[in-house]
Amino acid sequence: MTPPVFLSLVFHNHQPVGQFDFVNEHCVKVAYEPFLDLMERHPGVKCGIHFTGSLLDYLIAHQQPLLKRVRALVGRNQLEVLAGGYYEPILVTLPDEDKIGQIHKLAATVEDVFGMKPRGMWLAERVWEPHLVRPIAMAGIEYVIIDDTHFEAAGYNIERELFGYFVSEEQGYTVNVFPTLSYLRYAIPWDTVPNLMAWLRARAEESWPHPQPKLAFMGDDGEKFGVWPGTHEHNWGEGDYMETLFSSLDEASAWVQTIRPCDYMDQYSALGRVYLPTASYFEMGQWALPAERFRELKRVRKEFQDQHREDVLRYLRGSIWRNFMIKYDEVNHMHKRMMLVADKVHAMPEGSDKSRALDLLWRAQANDAYWHGLFGGVYLFNFRVANYANLIEAEELAEGANALLAVREMDFDKDSQTEIVLTGASFNAIWKPGTGGAMFELDYRPMRYNLLNIMTRREEGYHTEIRAAASTGMIVTPEMEAGGVTFEGRDAVRAKEFGIEQYLIYDWHRRGAFIDHFLREDVDLQAFFRAFYGEQGDFVTLPYEVELQGGGKET
């Protein structure tokens, strides 16, 4: 008998390229293993799971017993394993051949490790643009998971119209799209299990104009179930949320059944066509805004939330993901460096060197260092180091052992101005004459290290909250929490260390090398550090003229 409602749960597990092994091991112990324990205790509950390639690389090297457990759950049709871009790239920013190549690589690894050819994929940060349908379909993927807010932006009622999947098309190619519901992403695990079951019961009893049974779909981060602060105890410890949830689903199987996305897709057709706009989840759009607009959107949204103005809230959204390449010059620089290397790698003849170079290029496309939101992102030095190291090594392979010194004038960062790019020597270098003649990249190739891998100190939208919390003694550090010190209320702010507000200093120009400063005589080192000093000229940001002088082998 077909139940009135199906529930599909997909858990996305990711650790970045360059992540420390001790962090990966911690995630296994507090989140990934407890989830598998739960699945084994409840064989009637079916789910989907996704491992990014960077995490799989670690698991293959260090956690073979865990992988065998996943394979066993797949073998009894309890788990479905999804594909995606191997190193969790923001797909919209890649050349199409890399989109397809990364998906193929993870699909092949999933089939080899787990014995299942993946049919669906996880879209990194759910960053969607309409053109993605074509390369995803060309990669052999049948469905993708996207937020319900994407559908809301296209005019759908997310509370009544999204209980199933849709099909999207681009240039004759089609891909199925499952909307992950905002309520379920919040409710699991933050609402009580009785409230969640009551919500599912209400969905089962509501009228439904389609012949397909309702599908309530949730796809969310696996780290939310044990890695995030406080979630291990809530989910697996005294709170025991996940055990309570799965037991309740077992007991309610007469009217709600869990199902893998692939099984629902095999049994029931799509609800219809859909053409979705460029979008990601709400917070991503907010993070992509400049600091002032970030705070403004947050304030406006709260005002309408307090007024319960859903008729207005559904139309509120921030910027698109690509705006991170405007907000952070360092992100744009790394992306354009990746594109430059991609051109060289794709031009290589087929063979083992090209295969190695492609993998290095794909590693450097890992999304974590290309944006900033709730977590560190581009500010995390180890992620940027890993990306540049992979790019430098890939470029070395593409150029060959006897690469000649090359100096090119080109619009490297795509701002209509000419930059100078030097490659093929022991050092790579990139100058920007239009910005004070500064150098913004200097790679020491033997060590595969970018010596100018630095960040400009800039204002973030949440900095005002840090200052406000510091002024009232409401900063909470990990050491304080470990000692049992907590604060209640929305004014408390978590920070990595006490006194962090003292470091909220902002540069007035992009940081780089060989920038000409003509300082006033009263400027000392502390004033320079605090970016609070006077200049006697305007050389820092204004354009310089360039003359390339060549003779023989020298330029």
Coordinates of C-alpha atoms in Angstrom, one line a residue:
M1 CA 0.0 0.0 0.0
T2 CA 1.3 3.4 -1.0
P3 CA 1.7 5.7 2.1
P4 CA 0.2 9.2 2.0
V5 CA 3.7 10.8 2.3
F6 CA 7.3 9.7 1.7
L7 CA 10.3 11.2 3.5
S8 CA 13.7 11.4 1.8
L9 CA 16.7 12.3 3.9
V10 CA 20.1 13.0 2.3
F11 CA 23.2 13.7 4.4
H12 CA 26.1 15.6 2.8
N13 CA 29.6 15.0 4.3
H14 CA 32.5 17.2 3.3
Q15 CA 35.9 18.1 4.5
P16 CA 38.0 20.5 2.4
V17 CA 41.2 20.0 0.4
G18 CA 44.0 20.9 2.8
Q19 CA 42.0 19.9 5.9
F20 CA 44.0 18.6 8.9
D21 CA 43.8 14.8 9.5
F22 CA 43.0 15.3 13.1
V23 CA 39.9 17.3 12.1
N24 CA 38.8 14.6 9.7
E25 CA 39.3 12.0 12.4
H26 CA 37.2 14.0 14.8
C27 CA 34.4 14.3 12.3
V28 CA 34.4 10.5 11.8
K29 CA 34.1 9.9 15.5
V30 CA 31.5 12.4 16.4
A31 CA 29.3 12.4 13.3
Y32 CA 29.9 9.9 10.5
E33 CA 30.3 6.8 12.6
P34 CA 27.3 7.5 14.9
F35 CA 25.2 8.0 11.8
L36 CA 26.2 4.5 10.5
D37 CA 25.5 3.0 13.9
L38 CA 22.0 4.5 13.7
M39 CA 21.4 3.2 10.2
E40 CA 22.4 -0.3 11.2
R41 CA 20.1 -0.2 14.2
H42 CA 17.2 0.9 12.0
P43 CA 17.2 -1.2 8.8
G44 CA 13.8 0.0 7.8
V45 CA 14.9 3.6 7.5
K46 CA 16.4 4.5 4.1
C47 CA 18.5 7.5 3.3
G48 CA 20.9 9.1 0.8
I49 CA 24.5 10.0 1.6
H50 CA 27.2 12.1 -0.1
F51 CA 30.9 12.2 0.5
T52 CA 33.0 14.7 -1.3
G53 CA 36.2 13.5 -3.0
S54 CA 38.5 15.3 -0.6
L55 CA 36.9 13.5 2.3
L56 CA 36.8 10.2 0.5
D57 CA 40.5 10.4 -0.2
Y58 CA 41.0 10.6 3.6
L59 CA 38.5 7.8 4.3
I60 CA 40.1 5.5 1.7
A61 CA 43.6 6.1 3.3
H62 CA 42.6 5.9 6.9
Q63 CA 39.0 4.6 7.5
Q64 CA 38.5 1.5 5.4
P65 CA 36.2 -0.1 8.0
L66 CA 33.8 2.8 7.7
L67 CA 33.7 2.5 4.0
K68 CA 32.9 -1.2 4.2
R69 CA 30.0 -0.4 6.5
V70 CA 28.6 2.1 3.9
R71 CA 29.0 -0.5 1.2
A72 CA 27.1 -3.0 3.2
L73 CA 24.2 -0.5 3.7
V74 CA 24.2 0.2 0.0
G75 CA 24.1 -3.6 -0.7
R76 CA 20.9 -4.0 1.2
N77 CA 19.3 -1.0 -0.6
Q78 CA 19.2 1.1 2.6
L79 CA 21.7 3.8 1.5
E80 CA 22.0 5.6 -1.8
V81 CA 25.4 7.3 -2.5
L82 CA 25.4 10.5 -4.5
A83 CA 28.1 12.0 -6.8
G84 CA 29.0 15.7 -7.3
G85 CA 32.1 17.6 -8.2
Y86 CA 35.0 15.6 -6.8
Y87 CA 36.6 18.3 -4.8
E88 CA 33.4 20.2 -4.1
P89 CA 33.8 23.1 -6.5
I90 CA 31.3 25.9 -7.2
L91 CA 30.4 24.3 -10.5
V92 CA 29.2 27.6 -12.1
T93 CA 32.7 29.0 -12.0
L94 CA 34.4 26.2 -13.9
P95 CA 35.0 25.5 -17.6
D96 CA 32.5 22.9 -18.7
E97 CA 35.2 20.2 -19.2
D98 CA 36.1 20.5 -15.6
K99 CA 32.5 20.4 -14.5
I100 CA 32.0 17.2 -16.3
G101 CA 35.4 15.8 -15.4
Q102 CA 35.0 16.4 -11.7
I103 CA 31.6 14.7 -11.7
H104 CA 32.9 11.7 -13.7
K105 CA 35.8 11.3 -11.2
L106 CA 33.6 11.2 -8.2
A107 CA 31.0 8.9 -9.9
A108 CA 33.7 6.5 -10.8
T109 CA 35.1 6.5 -7.3
V110 CA 31.7 6.0 -5.7
E111 CA 31.0 3.0 -8.0
D112 CA 34.4 1.5 -7.2
V113 CA 34.3 2.0 -3.4
F114 CA 30.6 1.4 -2.7
G115 CA 29.5 -0.8 -5.7
M116 CA 26.8 1.7 -6.8
K117 CA 26.7 3.8 -9.9
P118 CA 25.4 7.2 -8.6
R119 CA 22.4 8.7 -10.3
G120 CA 22.1 11.9 -8.3
M121 CA 24.6 14.6 -7.2
W122 CA 25.1 17.1 -4.5
L123 CA 25.6 20.7 -5.8
A124 CA 28.2 22.5 -3.7
E125 CA 26.5 25.2 -1.6
R126 CA 23.5 24.8 -3.9
V127 CA 24.9 27.5 -6.1
W128 CA 22.7 27.2 -9.2
E129 CA 22.7 28.8 -12.6
P130 CA 20.3 27.7 -15.4
H131 CA 23.2 26.7 -17.7
L132 CA 24.2 23.9 -15.3
V133 CA 21.6 21.5 -16.6
R134 CA 23.6 20.8 -19.8
P135 CA 27.0 19.8 -18.3
I136 CA 25.3 17.9 -15.4
A137 CA 23.3 15.9 -17.9
M138 CA 26.3 15.3 -20.1
A139 CA 28.1 13.9 -17.0
G140 CA 25.4 11.2 -16.8
I141 CA 23.7 12.6 -13.7
E142 CA 19.9 12.2 -13.5
Y143 CA 19.0 14.5 -10.6
V144 CA 20.4 17.3 -8.4
I145 CA 19.3 18.7 -5.0
I146 CA 18.5 22.4 -4.8
D147 CA 16.9 24.6 -2.1
D148 CA 13.2 25.4 -2.0
T149 CA 14.1 29.1 -2.0
H150 CA 15.3 28.6 -5.6
F151 CA 11.8 27.5 -6.4
E152 CA 10.3 30.4 -4.3
A153 CA 12.3 32.8 -6.4
A154 CA 10.5 31.3 -9.5
G155 CA 7.1 31.9 -7.9
Y156 CA 6.4 28.5 -6.3
N157 CA 4.6 28.2 -3.0
I158 CA 7.2 26.3 -0.9
E159 CA 4.6 25.2 1.7
R160 CA 2.2 23.5 -0.8
E161 CA 3.8 22.9 -4.2
L162 CA 7.2 21.2 -3.7
F163 CA 6.3 17.7 -2.5
G164 CA 8.0 15.8 -5.3
Y165 CA 10.6 16.5 -7.9
F166 CA 10.7 18.5 -11.2
V167 CA 12.5 18.4 -14.5
S168 CA 14.6 21.2 -15.9
E169 CA 16.0 21.7 -19.4
E170 CA 18.8 23.5 -21.2
Q171 CA 19.5 23.2 -24.9
G172 CA 17.5 19.9 -25.0
Y173 CA 19.3 18.3 -22.1
T174 CA 17.2 17.5 -19.0
V175 CA 18.0 17.0 -15.3
N176 CA 15.6 16.2 -12.5
V177 CA 15.5 18.6 -9.5
F178 CA 14.6 17.7 -5.9
P179 CA 13.8 20.7 -3.7
T180 CA 15.1 20.4 -0.2
L181 CA 12.6 21.9 2.2
S182 CA 13.6 24.7 4.6
Y183 CA 11.3 23.5 7.4
L184 CA 12.9 20.1 7.4
R185 CA 16.5 21.5 7.3
Y186 CA 15.5 23.5 10.4
A187 CA 13.4 20.9 12.1
I188 CA 16.0 18.1 11.9
P189 CA 17.5 18.3 14.5
W190 CA 16.3 21.6 16.1
D191 CA 12.5 21.1 16.4
T192 CA 11.2 18.4 18.7
V193 CA 10.5 15.0 17.1
P194 CA 6.8 15.2 18.1
N195 CA 6.5 18.5 16.3
L196 CA 8.2 17.1 13.2
M197 CA 6.0 14.0 13.1
A198 CA 2.9 16.3 13.5
W199 CA 4.1 18.3 10.6
L200 CA 4.5 15.1 8.5
R201 CA 1.1 13.9 9.6
A202 CA -0.5 17.2 8.5
R203 CA 1.2 16.9 5.1
A204 CA -0.2 13.3 4.8
E205 CA -3.7 14.5 5.5
E206 CA -3.7 17.6 3.3
S207 CA -5.3 17.3 -0.2
W208 CA -2.9 17.0 -3.1
P209 CA -3.8 17.5 -6.8
H210 CA -1.2 15.1 -8.2
P211 CA -1.4 11.3 -8.7
Q212 CA 2.2 11.0 -7.3
P213 CA 2.3 10.5 -3.5
K214 CA 3.9 13.4 -1.6
L215 CA 7.6 13.4 -1.1
A216 CA 9.0 15.6 1.8
F217 CA 12.7 16.0 1.0
M218 CA 15.6 17.1 3.2
G219 CA 19.3 17.4 2.1
D220 CA 21.7 19.0 4.6
D221 CA 25.2 18.8 6.1
G222 CA 26.2 15.7 7.9
E223 CA 28.4 17.7 10.1
K224 CA 25.3 19.3 11.6
F225 CA 24.8 16.0 13.3
G226 CA 27.8 15.9 15.6
V227 CA 30.5 18.3 14.5
W228 CA 28.9 21.7 14.9
P229 CA 29.2 23.1 18.5
G230 CA 26.8 21.4 20.8
T231 CA 25.3 19.0 18.2
H232 CA 27.0 15.8 19.3
E233 CA 25.4 15.8 22.7
H234 CA 22.1 16.9 21.2
N235 CA 22.0 14.3 18.5
W236 CA 23.8 11.3 20.0
G237 CA 24.3 12.0 23.7
E238 CA 21.7 13.0 26.3
G239 CA 19.5 14.7 23.7
D240 CA 19.4 11.4 21.7
Y241 CA 17.6 13.3 18.9
M242 CA 18.5 11.0 16.0
E243 CA 17.6 7.8 17.8
T244 CA 14.3 9.3 18.8
L245 CA 13.6 10.4 15.2
F246 CA 14.4 7.1 13.6
S247 CA 12.4 5.1 16.2
S248 CA 9.4 7.4 15.5
L249 CA 9.8 6.8 11.8
D250 CA 9.8 3.1 12.3
E251 CA 6.6 3.3 14.4
A252 CA 4.9 5.6 11.8
S253 CA 5.7 3.5 8.8
A254 CA 2.0 2.9 8.0
W255 CA 1.5 6.5 7.0
V256 CA 5.1 7.9 6.3
Q257 CA 7.9 5.9 4.8
T258 CA 11.5 6.8 4.2
I259 CA 12.7 6.3 0.6
R260 CA 15.9 6.9 -1.3
P261 CA 15.6 9.6 -4.0
C262 CA 16.5 7.1 -6.8
D263 CA 13.7 4.8 -5.7
Y264 CA 11.1 7.5 -5.6
M265 CA 12.3 8.7 -9.1
D266 CA 12.0 5.1 -10.4
Q267 CA 8.4 4.7 -9.1
Y268 CA 6.9 8.1 -9.8
S269 CA 7.2 10.8 -12.4
A270 CA 8.1 14.5 -12.1
L271 CA 5.5 17.0 -11.0
G272 CA 6.3 19.1 -14.0
R273 CA 8.9 21.3 -15.7
V274 CA 10.8 24.0 -13.9
Y275 CA 13.3 26.8 -15.0
L276 CA 15.1 28.1 -11.9
P277 CA 16.9 31.5 -11.6
T278 CA 20.5 32.0 -10.5
A279 CA 20.4 31.5 -6.7
S280 CA 21.8 29.8 -3.6
Y281 CA 20.4 29.6 -0.1
F282 CA 19.5 32.8 1.6
E283 CA 22.5 33.2 3.8
M284 CA 24.9 32.7 0.9
G285 CA 23.3 35.7 -0.8
Q286 CA 23.6 37.7 2.3
W287 CA 27.3 36.9 2.9
A288 CA 28.1 37.9 -0.7
L289 CA 26.9 41.4 0.0
P290 CA 29.2 44.3 1.0
A291 CA 29.3 44.8 4.8
E292 CA 26.9 47.7 4.9
R293 CA 24.3 46.0 2.6
F294 CA 24.8 42.8 4.7
R295 CA 23.7 44.6 7.8
E296 CA 20.9 46.4 6.0
L297 CA 19.4 43.1 4.6
K298 CA 19.7 41.5 8.0
R299 CA 17.9 44.4 9.7
V300 CA 15.1 44.5 7.1
R301 CA 14.6 40.8 7.2
K302 CA 14.3 40.8 11.0
E303 CA 11.7 43.6 10.8
F304 CA 9.5 41.6 8.5
Q305 CA 10.1 38.4 10.4
D306 CA 8.9 40.1 13.6
Q307 CA 5.8 41.3 11.7
H308 CA 5.2 37.8 10.2
R309 CA 5.2 39.3 6.7
E310 CA 5.8 36.1 4.7
D311 CA 4.3 38.0 1.7
V312 CA 7.4 40.2 1.8
L313 CA 10.0 37.8 3.1
R314 CA 9.7 35.4 0.1
Y315 CA 11.0 38.2 -2.2
L316 CA 14.0 39.2 0.0
R317 CA 17.4 37.9 -1.2
G318 CA 20.9 39.1 -1.4
S319 CA 23.5 38.9 -4.1
I320 CA 24.7 36.0 -6.2
W321 CA 27.7 33.8 -5.5
R322 CA 29.8 35.4 -8.1
N323 CA 29.8 38.7 -6.1
F324 CA 32.4 37.1 -3.8
M325 CA 34.8 37.8 -6.7
I326 CA 33.9 41.5 -6.4
K327 CA 33.9 41.6 -2.6
Y328 CA 37.3 39.9 -2.3
D329 CA 40.1 40.7 -4.7
E330 CA 42.0 37.7 -3.4
V331 CA 39.1 35.4 -4.5
N332 CA 39.0 36.9 -8.0
H333 CA 42.8 36.6 -8.3
M334 CA 42.8 32.9 -7.3
H335 CA 39.9 32.2 -9.6
K336 CA 41.5 33.9 -12.6
R337 CA 44.8 32.1 -11.7
M338 CA 42.9 28.8 -11.8
M339 CA 41.4 29.7 -15.2
L340 CA 44.9 30.6 -16.6
V341 CA 46.3 27.2 -15.4
A342 CA 43.2 25.4 -16.7
D343 CA 43.9 26.7 -20.3
K344 CA 47.4 25.3 -20.1
V345 CA 46.3 21.9 -18.6
H346 CA 43.5 21.4 -21.1
A347 CA 46.0 22.0 -24.0
M348 CA 48.3 19.1 -22.8
P349 CA 48.5 15.9 -24.9
E350 CA 46.7 12.9 -23.4
G351 CA 48.8 10.9 -21.0
S352 CA 49.7 10.3 -17.4
D353 CA 51.1 13.9 -17.0
K354 CA 47.8 15.4 -18.1
S355 CA 45.8 13.1 -15.8
R356 CA 48.0 14.2 -12.9
A357 CA 47.8 17.9 -13.9
L358 CA 44.0 17.7 -14.2
D359 CA 43.7 16.2 -10.7
L360 CA 45.8 19.0 -9.3
L361 CA 43.8 21.6 -11.2
W362 CA 40.5 20.1 -9.8
R363 CA 42.0 20.2 -6.3
A364 CA 42.6 23.9 -6.7
Q365 CA 39.0 24.4 -7.6
A366 CA 37.8 23.3 -4.2
N367 CA 35.2 25.9 -3.1
D368 CA 36.2 26.5 0.5
A369 CA 38.9 29.1 -0.2
Y370 CA 36.8 31.1 -2.7
W371 CA 34.2 32.6 -0.3
H372 CA 33.5 33.5 3.3
G373 CA 30.4 33.1 5.4
L374 CA 29.7 31.4 8.7
F375 CA 33.0 29.6 8.6
G376 CA 36.5 30.9 7.7
G377 CA 36.6 30.2 4.0
V378 CA 39.0 32.5 2.1
Y379 CA 40.4 33.7 5.5
L380 CA 41.7 30.2 6.3
F381 CA 45.3 30.3 5.3
N382 CA 45.8 26.5 4.9
F383 CA 43.0 26.3 2.3
R384 CA 44.6 29.1 0.2
V385 CA 48.0 27.5 0.6
A386 CA 46.7 24.2 -0.7
N387 CA 45.0 25.8 -3.7
Y388 CA 48.0 27.7 -4.8
A389 CA 50.3 24.7 -4.3
N390 CA 48.1 22.6 -6.5
L391 CA 47.9 25.3 -9.2
I392 CA 51.7 25.8 -9.3
E393 CA 52.3 22.1 -9.6
A394 CA 49.7 21.7 -12.3
E395 CA 51.2 24.6 -14.2
E396 CA 54.7 23.0 -14.0
L397 CA 53.4 19.8 -15.5
A398 CA 51.6 21.7 -18.3
E399 CA 54.7 23.7 -19.2
G400 CA 57.1 20.8 -19.1
A401 CA 60.5 20.4 -17.7
N402 CA 62.2 22.9 -20.1
A403 CA 59.7 25.7 -19.9
L404 CA 60.9 29.0 -21.3
L405 CA 60.6 32.2 -19.4
A406 CA 57.5 34.0 -20.6
V407 CA 56.3 37.6 -19.9
R408 CA 52.8 38.4 -21.1
E409 CA 50.8 41.6 -21.1
M410 CA 47.1 40.5 -20.6
D411 CA 43.9 41.4 -18.8
F412 CA 44.6 38.7 -16.1
D413 CA 41.9 39.6 -13.6
K414 CA 39.2 40.6 -16.3
D415 CA 38.8 44.3 -15.2
S416 CA 39.7 45.8 -18.7
Q417 CA 43.2 46.8 -17.4
T418 CA 46.5 45.2 -18.5
E419 CA 48.5 43.1 -16.0
I420 CA 52.0 41.7 -16.4
V421 CA 52.3 37.9 -15.9
L422 CA 55.7 36.2 -15.7
T423 CA 55.9 32.4 -15.7
G424 CA 58.4 29.7 -16.6
A425 CA 61.2 30.7 -14.2
S426 CA 61.9 29.7 -10.6
F427 CA 59.4 32.4 -9.7
N428 CA 56.0 33.2 -11.1
A429 CA 54.9 36.8 -10.7
I430 CA 51.9 39.0 -11.4
W431 CA 52.0 42.8 -11.4
K432 CA 49.1 45.2 -11.7
P433 CA 50.3 48.5 -13.1
G434 CA 46.9 50.0 -12.8
T435 CA 47.0 49.7 -9.0
G436 CA 50.1 51.4 -8.0
G437 CA 52.3 49.1 -10.0
A438 CA 51.9 46.5 -7.2
M439 CA 52.8 42.8 -7.3
F440 CA 50.0 40.6 -6.1
E441 CA 51.4 37.1 -6.7
L442 CA 55.0 35.8 -6.3
D443 CA 55.3 32.0 -6.4
Y444 CA 58.5 30.2 -5.5
R445 CA 58.0 27.3 -7.8
P446 CA 60.4 24.8 -6.2
M447 CA 58.4 24.9 -3.0
R448 CA 55.1 25.5 -4.8
Y449 CA 54.4 28.4 -2.5
N450 CA 52.8 31.8 -3.2
L451 CA 54.8 34.3 -1.1
L452 CA 52.1 36.9 -1.5
N453 CA 49.2 34.7 -0.3
I454 CA 47.9 37.4 2.0
M455 CA 44.5 39.0 2.8
T456 CA 43.5 42.6 2.8
R457 CA 42.0 43.5 6.1
R458 CA 38.4 44.6 5.4
E459 CA 35.2 45.1 7.2
E460 CA 32.7 42.2 7.4
G461 CA 29.0 42.7 8.1
Y462 CA 29.2 40.8 11.4
H463 CA 32.0 42.9 12.9
T464 CA 29.5 45.3 14.5
E465 CA 28.1 42.4 16.5
I466 CA 31.5 41.4 17.7
R467 CA 32.2 45.0 18.9
A468 CA 28.8 45.2 20.6
A469 CA 29.3 41.9 22.4
A470 CA 32.8 42.8 23.5
S471 CA 31.5 46.1 24.9
T472 CA 29.0 44.2 27.1
G473 CA 31.2 41.3 28.0
M474 CA 29.2 38.9 25.8
I475 CA 32.0 37.3 23.8
V476 CA 32.1 33.5 24.2
T477 CA 35.4 31.7 23.4
P478 CA 35.9 27.9 23.0
E479 CA 38.0 28.0 26.2
M480 CA 35.1 29.6 28.1
E481 CA 32.6 27.0 26.8
A482 CA 35.0 24.2 27.8
G483 CA 35.1 25.7 31.3
G484 CA 31.3 25.8 31.5
V485 CA 30.9 29.5 30.9
T486 CA 27.9 30.3 28.7
F487 CA 25.7 33.2 28.0
E488 CA 22.0 33.1 27.1
G489 CA 20.3 35.4 24.6
R490 CA 20.9 36.7 21.1
D491 CA 23.5 39.2 22.2
A492 CA 26.2 36.6 22.9
V493 CA 28.7 36.1 20.1
R494 CA 31.1 33.2 19.7
A495 CA 34.7 34.2 18.8
K496 CA 37.9 32.1 18.5
E497 CA 39.7 34.2 21.2
F498 CA 39.2 36.8 23.8
G499 CA 40.0 40.4 22.7
I500 CA 39.5 39.6 19.0
E501 CA 37.7 43.0 18.5
Q502 CA 41.2 44.7 18.8
Y503 CA 42.2 43.1 15.5
L504 CA 39.3 44.6 13.5
I505 CA 41.5 47.0 11.6
Y506 CA 40.8 47.8 7.9
D507 CA 43.3 48.5 5.1
W508 CA 42.4 51.4 2.8
H509 CA 44.1 49.7 -0.2
R510 CA 44.6 46.2 -1.4
R511 CA 47.7 44.6 0.2
G512 CA 50.5 43.5 -2.0
A513 CA 54.3 44.0 -2.6
F514 CA 56.4 46.8 -4.1
I515 CA 53.8 49.4 -3.2
D516 CA 55.3 52.9 -3.1
H517 CA 54.5 54.7 0.2
F518 CA 55.7 58.2 0.8
L519 CA 54.9 58.5 4.5
R520 CA 54.8 61.6 6.7
E521 CA 57.6 61.9 9.2
D522 CA 55.4 61.2 12.2
V523 CA 54.4 57.8 11.0
D524 CA 55.6 54.9 13.2
L525 CA 55.3 51.1 12.9
Q526 CA 52.2 51.0 15.1
A527 CA 50.4 53.6 13.0
F528 CA 51.3 51.8 9.8
F529 CA 50.0 48.5 11.3
R530 CA 46.7 50.1 12.2
A531 CA 46.4 51.7 8.8
F532 CA 46.1 55.1 10.4
Y533 CA 48.7 57.3 8.9
G534 CA 49.3 60.1 6.4
E535 CA 50.7 59.7 2.8
Q536 CA 52.6 62.5 1.1
G537 CA 51.8 61.2 -2.4
D538 CA 49.2 59.3 -4.3
F539 CA 51.3 56.5 -5.6
V540 CA 49.6 53.6 -3.8
T541 CA 46.5 53.2 -6.0
L542 CA 47.1 55.3 -9.1
P543 CA 48.2 53.7 -12.4
Y544 CA 51.9 53.3 -13.4
E545 CA 53.2 53.2 -16.9
V546 CA 54.9 50.0 -18.0
E547 CA 57.8 49.5 -20.4
L548 CA 59.0 45.9 -21.3
Q549 CA 62.6 46.0 -22.3
G550 CA 63.8 42.8 -24.1
G551 CA 67.1 41.8 -25.4
G552 CA 68.2 38.2 -26.0
K553 CA 67.0 36.0 -23.2
E554 CA 66.3 38.8 -20.8
T555 CA 63.2 40.9 -20.4

